[in-house]
Coordinates of C-alpha atoms and ligand atoms in Angstrom, one line a residue:
X1 CA 51.5 -181.8 -157.3
X2 CA 53.8 -178.7 -157.5
X3 CA 57.0 -178.5 -155.6
X4 CA 56.8 -177.5 -152.0
X5 CA 59.6 -175.1 -150.9
X6 CA 59.7 -173.8 -147.3
X7 CA 61.3 -170.3 -146.5
X8 CA 64.0 -172.1 -144.6
X9 CA 64.9 -174.4 -147.6
X10 CA 64.7 -171.3 -150.0
X11 CA 67.1 -169.3 -147.8
X12 CA 69.6 -172.2 -147.8
X13 CA 69.4 -172.4 -151.6
X14 CA 69.6 -168.5 -151.9
X15 CA 72.8 -168.7 -149.7
X16 CA 74.4 -171.1 -152.3
X17 CA 73.6 -168.8 -155.2
X18 CA 74.1 -165.4 -153.7
X19 CA 76.9 -164.6 -151.3
X20 CA 75.2 -161.6 -149.9
X21 CA 72.6 -163.9 -148.3
X22 CA 74.6 -165.0 -145.5
X23 CA 74.0 -167.4 -142.7
X24 CA 73.3 -164.4 -140.5
X25 CA 70.7 -163.1 -143.0
X26 CA 69.0 -166.7 -142.8
X27 CA 68.9 -166.5 -139.0
X28 CA 67.3 -163.1 -139.0
X29 CA 64.7 -164.1 -141.7
X30 CA 63.8 -167.2 -139.5
X31 CA 63.2 -164.9 -136.6
X32 CA 61.0 -162.5 -138.7
X33 CA 59.0 -165.6 -139.8
X34 CA 58.6 -166.5 -136.2
X35 CA 57.4 -163.0 -135.5
X36 CA 54.8 -163.4 -138.3
X37 CA 53.5 -166.7 -137.1
X38 CA 53.1 -165.3 -133.5
X39 CA 51.3 -162.2 -134.7
X40 CA 49.1 -164.1 -137.1
X41 CA 48.1 -166.5 -134.2
X42 CA 47.3 -163.4 -131.9
X43 CA 45.3 -161.7 -134.7
X44 CA 43.3 -165.0 -135.2
X45 CA 42.3 -164.8 -131.5
X46 CA 41.9 -161.1 -131.0
X47 CA 37.9 -161.0 -130.8
X48 CA 38.2 -164.0 -128.0
X49 CA 40.7 -162.4 -125.7
X50 CA 41.1 -159.0 -124.3
X51 CA 43.2 -157.6 -126.8
X52 CA 41.2 -155.3 -129.1
X53 CA 40.8 -151.5 -128.5
X54 CA 43.2 -148.8 -127.2
X55 CA 45.6 -149.0 -124.5
X56 CA 44.8 -145.3 -123.6
X57 CA 48.4 -144.2 -124.5
X58 CA 49.7 -142.1 -127.3
X59 CA 52.8 -143.0 -129.3
X60 CA 55.8 -141.0 -130.5
X61 CA 53.8 -140.3 -133.8
X62 CA 51.0 -138.5 -131.7
X63 CA 48.7 -141.4 -132.5
X64 CA 46.6 -143.6 -130.1
X65 CA 48.2 -146.8 -129.3
X66 CA 46.1 -149.9 -129.8
X67 CA 46.6 -152.9 -127.5
X68 CA 47.7 -155.0 -130.6
X69 CA 50.1 -152.3 -131.6
X70 CA 51.8 -152.7 -128.3
X71 CA 51.7 -156.6 -128.4
X72 CA 53.2 -156.8 -131.9
X73 CA 56.0 -154.5 -131.0
X74 CA 56.7 -156.6 -128.0
X75 CA 56.7 -159.7 -130.1
X76 CA 59.3 -158.1 -132.3
X77 CA 61.5 -157.2 -129.3
X78 CA 61.3 -160.6 -127.6
X79 CA 62.2 -162.4 -130.9
X80 CA 65.5 -160.3 -131.2
X81 CA 66.5 -159.9 -127.5
X82 CA 69.9 -161.2 -126.8
X83 CA 70.5 -161.5 -130.6
X84 CA 74.2 -162.0 -131.5
X85 CA 73.2 -160.7 -135.0
X86 CA 70.8 -157.9 -134.8
X87 CA 72.1 -155.3 -132.3
X88 CA 69.6 -152.5 -132.6
X89 CA 65.8 -152.4 -133.1
X90 CA 64.2 -149.2 -134.2
X91 CA 60.4 -149.3 -134.2
X92 CA 57.7 -146.9 -135.4
X93 CA 56.2 -147.6 -131.9
X94 CA 59.2 -146.7 -129.8
X95 CA 60.6 -143.3 -129.2
X96 CA 64.2 -144.3 -129.1
X97 CA 66.1 -147.3 -130.5
X98 CA 66.7 -150.4 -128.4
X99 CA 70.1 -152.1 -128.0
X100 CA 69.7 -155.9 -128.0
X101 CA 73.3 -156.7 -128.4
X102 CA 74.9 -158.9 -126.1
X103 CA 78.6 -158.2 -126.8
X104 CA 80.5 -155.3 -128.2
X105 CA 81.6 -157.0 -131.4
X106 CA 78.3 -158.5 -132.4
X107 CA 74.9 -157.5 -133.5
X108 CA 75.9 -155.0 -136.4
X109 CA 72.6 -155.4 -138.2
X110 CA 69.9 -152.9 -137.4
X111 CA 66.4 -153.8 -137.8
X112 CA 63.6 -151.1 -138.4
X113 CA 60.1 -151.9 -138.3
X114 CA 56.4 -150.8 -138.1
X115 CA 55.1 -154.0 -136.0
X116 CA 51.4 -153.5 -137.0
X117 CA 50.6 -151.1 -139.9
X118 CA 47.0 -150.2 -140.4
X119 CA 45.9 -150.0 -136.7
X120 CA 42.5 -148.6 -137.7
X121 CA 41.7 -152.0 -139.2
X122 CA 42.3 -153.8 -135.9
X123 CA 38.9 -153.6 -134.4
X124 CA 37.0 -154.3 -137.8
X125 CA 38.9 -157.5 -138.8
X126 CA 40.4 -155.9 -141.9
X127 CA 43.9 -156.6 -143.3
X128 CA 47.1 -155.6 -141.3
X129 CA 50.7 -155.8 -141.9
X130 CA 54.2 -155.8 -140.4
X131 CA 56.9 -153.9 -142.5
X132 CA 60.6 -154.4 -141.8
X133 CA 63.9 -153.1 -143.1
X134 CA 67.3 -154.4 -142.3
X135 CA 70.7 -152.5 -142.5
X136 CA 74.2 -153.7 -141.9
X137 CA 76.3 -151.2 -139.9
X138 CA 80.1 -151.2 -139.8
X139 CA 80.1 -151.2 -136.0
X140 CA 77.4 -150.9 -133.2
X141 CA 75.8 -147.5 -133.3
X142 CA 77.4 -144.9 -131.1
X143 CA 74.4 -142.4 -131.7
X144 CA 71.0 -142.1 -133.3
X145 CA 72.6 -140.2 -136.1
X146 CA 74.5 -143.4 -137.2
X147 CA 70.9 -145.0 -137.7
X148 CA 69.9 -142.3 -140.2
X149 CA 70.6 -144.4 -143.4
X150 CA 69.3 -144.0 -146.9
X151 CA 66.9 -146.7 -148.3
X152 CA 69.5 -147.5 -151.0
X153 CA 71.7 -148.9 -148.0
X154 CA 68.9 -151.5 -147.0
X155 CA 70.3 -155.1 -147.3
X156 CA 66.8 -156.6 -147.1
X157 CA 63.2 -155.5 -146.7
X158 CA 59.7 -156.8 -146.8
X159 CA 56.4 -157.1 -145.0
X160 CA 54.1 -159.7 -143.5
X161 CA 50.5 -159.2 -144.5
X162 CA 47.7 -160.8 -142.4
X163 CA 44.8 -161.1 -144.8
X164 CA 42.7 -163.8 -146.0
X165 CA 46.0 -165.8 -145.4
X166 CA 49.3 -164.7 -144.0
X167 CA 52.0 -163.9 -146.4
X168 CA 55.6 -162.9 -146.1
X169 CA 56.9 -160.7 -149.0
X170 CA 60.7 -160.0 -149.0
X171 CA 63.8 -159.1 -151.0
X172 CA 67.5 -159.2 -150.1
X173 CA 68.3 -157.5 -153.5
X174 CA 67.7 -160.8 -155.5
X175 CA 64.2 -160.1 -156.6
X176 CA 61.0 -160.4 -154.6
X177 CA 59.5 -163.6 -153.2
X178 CA 56.2 -164.3 -151.7
X179 CA 55.7 -167.1 -149.1
X180 CA 52.3 -168.1 -147.7
X181 CA 51.8 -169.4 -144.1
X182 CA 50.4 -172.9 -144.0
X183 CA 48.9 -172.8 -140.7
X184 CA 48.6 -176.7 -140.5
X185 CA 52.4 -177.2 -140.5
X186 CA 53.4 -173.6 -139.2
X187 CA 55.7 -173.1 -142.1
X188 CA 55.9 -170.4 -144.8
X189 CA 56.0 -172.0 -148.2
X190 CA 56.9 -170.3 -151.6
X191 CA 53.9 -169.2 -153.3
X192 CA 55.2 -166.9 -156.0
X193 CA 58.9 -166.2 -157.0
X194 CA 60.6 -163.4 -158.9
X195 CA 57.5 -161.0 -159.0
X196 CA 57.5 -158.3 -161.4
X197 CA 55.1 -155.5 -161.2
X198 CA 53.1 -154.5 -164.3
X199 CA 54.7 -151.6 -166.1
X200 CA 51.4 -149.7 -165.9
X201 CA 48.1 -150.6 -164.1
X202 CA 44.5 -149.4 -163.7
X203 CA 44.2 -149.0 -160.0
X204 CA 44.9 -145.9 -157.8
X205 CA 45.0 -146.1 -154.1
X206 CA 44.6 -143.0 -152.0
X207 CA 42.5 -141.7 -149.0
X208 CA 40.4 -139.3 -151.2
X209 CA 38.9 -138.0 -147.9
X210 CA 42.0 -135.7 -147.9
X211 CA 41.4 -134.3 -151.4
X212 CA 40.8 -130.7 -150.3
X213 CA 43.8 -130.7 -148.2
X214 CA 46.2 -131.6 -151.2
X215 CA 48.0 -129.2 -153.5
X216 CA 46.0 -128.3 -156.7
X217 CA 48.7 -130.4 -158.7
X218 CA 47.7 -133.5 -156.7
X219 CA 43.9 -132.8 -157.0
X220 CA 44.3 -132.4 -160.7
X221 CA 46.4 -135.6 -161.1
X222 CA 43.7 -137.7 -159.3
X223 CA 41.0 -135.9 -161.4
X224 CA 43.1 -137.0 -164.5
X225 CA 43.1 -140.7 -163.4
X226 CA 39.3 -140.6 -163.2
X227 CA 38.7 -139.2 -166.7
X228 CA 37.6 -141.4 -169.5
X229 CA 40.4 -141.9 -172.1
X230 CA 40.5 -145.5 -173.5
X231 CA 43.7 -145.2 -175.4
X232 CA 45.6 -144.3 -172.0
X233 CA 43.6 -146.8 -170.1
X234 CA 41.7 -144.3 -168.0
X235 CA 39.5 -144.1 -166.0
X236 CA 41.5 -145.9 -163.2
X237 CA 39.6 -147.6 -160.5
X238 CA 40.0 -146.7 -156.8
X239 CA 41.0 -149.3 -154.0
X240 CA 41.9 -148.4 -150.4
X241 CA 42.0 -150.5 -147.3
X242 CA 43.8 -148.1 -144.8
X243 CA 46.6 -150.6 -144.5
X244 CA 49.7 -149.6 -146.4
X245 CA 51.1 -153.1 -146.8
X246 CA 47.7 -154.4 -148.2
X247 CA 47.4 -151.6 -150.7
X248 CA 50.9 -151.9 -151.9
X249 CA 50.7 -155.6 -152.1
X250 CA 47.7 -155.1 -154.4
X251 CA 49.6 -152.7 -156.5
X252 CA 52.7 -155.0 -156.6
X253 CA 50.4 -157.7 -158.2
X254 CA 48.0 -155.8 -160.3
X255 CA 49.9 -152.7 -161.1
X256 CA 48.9 -149.0 -160.8
X257 CA 50.0 -146.7 -157.9
X258 CA 49.4 -146.0 -154.2
X259 CA 49.8 -142.3 -153.0
X260 CA 49.9 -140.8 -149.5
X261 CA 50.7 -137.2 -150.8
X262 CA 51.8 -134.2 -148.6
X263 CA 49.0 -131.6 -147.8
X264 CA 49.3 -127.9 -148.1
X265 CA 49.3 -127.4 -144.4
X266 CA 51.5 -130.7 -143.9
X267 CA 53.7 -131.2 -146.8
X268 CA 55.7 -133.9 -145.2
X269 CA 52.5 -136.2 -145.4
X270 CA 51.8 -139.0 -142.9
X271 CA 53.9 -142.0 -143.7
X272 CA 57.3 -142.7 -142.0
X273 CA 60.4 -142.9 -144.1
X274 CA 62.3 -145.5 -142.3
X275 CA 59.5 -147.9 -141.3
X276 CA 57.1 -147.7 -144.2
X277 CA 58.3 -145.9 -147.3
X278 CA 62.0 -147.1 -147.7
X279 CA 61.3 -150.8 -147.1
X280 CA 58.3 -150.8 -149.3
X281 CA 60.2 -149.0 -152.0
X282 CA 63.1 -151.6 -152.0
X283 CA 60.5 -154.4 -152.6
X284 CA 58.7 -152.4 -155.3
X285 CA 62.0 -151.4 -157.0
X286 CA 63.1 -155.1 -156.8
X287 CA 60.0 -155.9 -158.8
X288 CA 60.7 -153.1 -161.4
X289 CA 58.7 -150.3 -159.9
X290 CA 59.3 -146.9 -158.3
X291 CA 59.0 -145.2 -155.1
X292 CA 59.0 -141.5 -155.1
X293 CA 57.9 -138.5 -153.2
X294 CA 56.7 -137.0 -156.3
X295 CA 59.9 -134.7 -156.2
X296 CA 62.6 -137.3 -155.5
X297 CA 63.1 -140.9 -155.2
X298 CA 62.6 -142.3 -151.8
X299 CA 65.7 -144.6 -151.9
X300 CA 68.0 -141.6 -152.2
X301 CA 66.8 -139.6 -149.3
X302 CA 69.0 -139.2 -146.4
X303 CA 66.9 -139.1 -143.2
X304 CA 67.4 -136.4 -140.7
X305 CA 65.2 -137.9 -138.0
X306 CA 64.4 -141.5 -137.1
X307 CA 60.6 -140.8 -137.2
X308 CA 60.7 -138.6 -140.3
X309 CA 57.7 -138.6 -142.5
X310 CA 57.7 -138.1 -146.3
X311 CA 55.0 -138.2 -149.1
X312 CA 54.8 -141.4 -151.0
X313 CA 53.8 -142.4 -154.5
X314 CA 54.7 -145.9 -155.3
X315 CA 53.9 -148.5 -157.8
X316 CA 54.2 -149.2 -161.5
X317 CA 57.2 -147.4 -163.2
X318 CA 55.1 -145.7 -166.0
X319 CA 52.3 -144.6 -163.5
X320 CA 54.7 -143.1 -160.9
X321 CA 56.8 -141.4 -163.8
X322 CA 53.6 -139.8 -165.0
X323 CA 52.6 -138.7 -161.6
X324 CA 56.1 -137.2 -161.2
X325 CA 56.0 -135.2 -164.3
X326 CA 52.5 -133.9 -163.5
X327 CA 53.6 -132.9 -160.0
X328 CA 56.9 -131.4 -161.0
X329 CA 55.0 -128.9 -163.4
Ligands
LIG1 P1 49.3 -147.0 -138.5 O1 50.7 -147.7 -138.9 O2 49.7 -146.0 -137.5 O3 48.4 -148.1 -138.4 O4 49.0 -146.1 -139.9 C1 48.7 -146.7 -141.0 C2 49.0 -146.0 -142.2 O5 50.5 -145.6 -141.8 C3 49.1 -146.9 -143.5 O6 49.1 -148.1 -143.2 C4 47.8 -146.4 -144.3 O7 48.0 -146.4 -145.6 C5 47.7 -144.9 -143.8 O8 48.4 -144.9 -142.4 C6 46.2 -144.6 -143.6 O9 46.1 -143.3 -143.1 P2 44.6 -142.7 -143.4 O10 43.8 -143.2 -142.2 O11 45.0 -141.1 -143.1 O12 44.2 -142.9 -144.7

């Protein structure tokens, strides 16, 4: 029988090896794991209780709020309320950050999250995710400006993917680990450690329904991936679930690239820098890949707004570099 290593035990071992994986960080990861377990349980019962469908409200992103979006956000907030460690919660679903600090000198971590990624999959029982990013601040934020931090400043990031099983993927700068939830014992167990992304893949993941809204450079690049050319491994095959965490997870394991480009009339694209692009970029970079807008690397962007959107091209290093070269021409 292979060795069983729980998330809790893994974090304790990690603390012994890497000073940056502090006790505070262990506590935060334990709470994130709890959030994952609760959301996974609620999703497993979604068709049985009155939790599918829309709330009738629209969020700060101008998108229809699903009941499960709201519930997932609530679960994150409740897990970190009265926290002595995380002082500020910044969510894709909340217009402004929420302070959960109990005293003035505690809670200098800030947690950014997309509580339920891939909302259009909710009602059709397709994969969903939760994406998170952790920053350490020097003091409690006095304004929203102090929460506008580059991806390179993240101390940890990851995602929970609710698919055929529930997995937790994270990095705190020491490689990427994957834990799978064993529902029988309610524990996340290490299922793959120190993941590396293939240098080049054969998969591209993009919403091709938007093709005619893209720049000609982007249209030509996707056409290039679809051409037959055996020496360069083309054609690539297309895969797209509508859940970023699921699509990027496939790319992490199998190689290739995920793209959500800007459009001629909407150059900033759709995805949110702080809740989606920066955290997934940290994970992919830690596995040896690249996250880019096509023009600049995601981790170097200094946000100008909390809900800022940027184009995203993320995945195997050789694939993303080729895309950058084509798009910069
Ligand atoms: P939500 O987080 O609002 O559910 O949006 C999902 C998402 O940000 C990402 O998970 C998908 O890859 C992408 O949007 C899907 O967008 P399209 O439906 O435009 O392809």
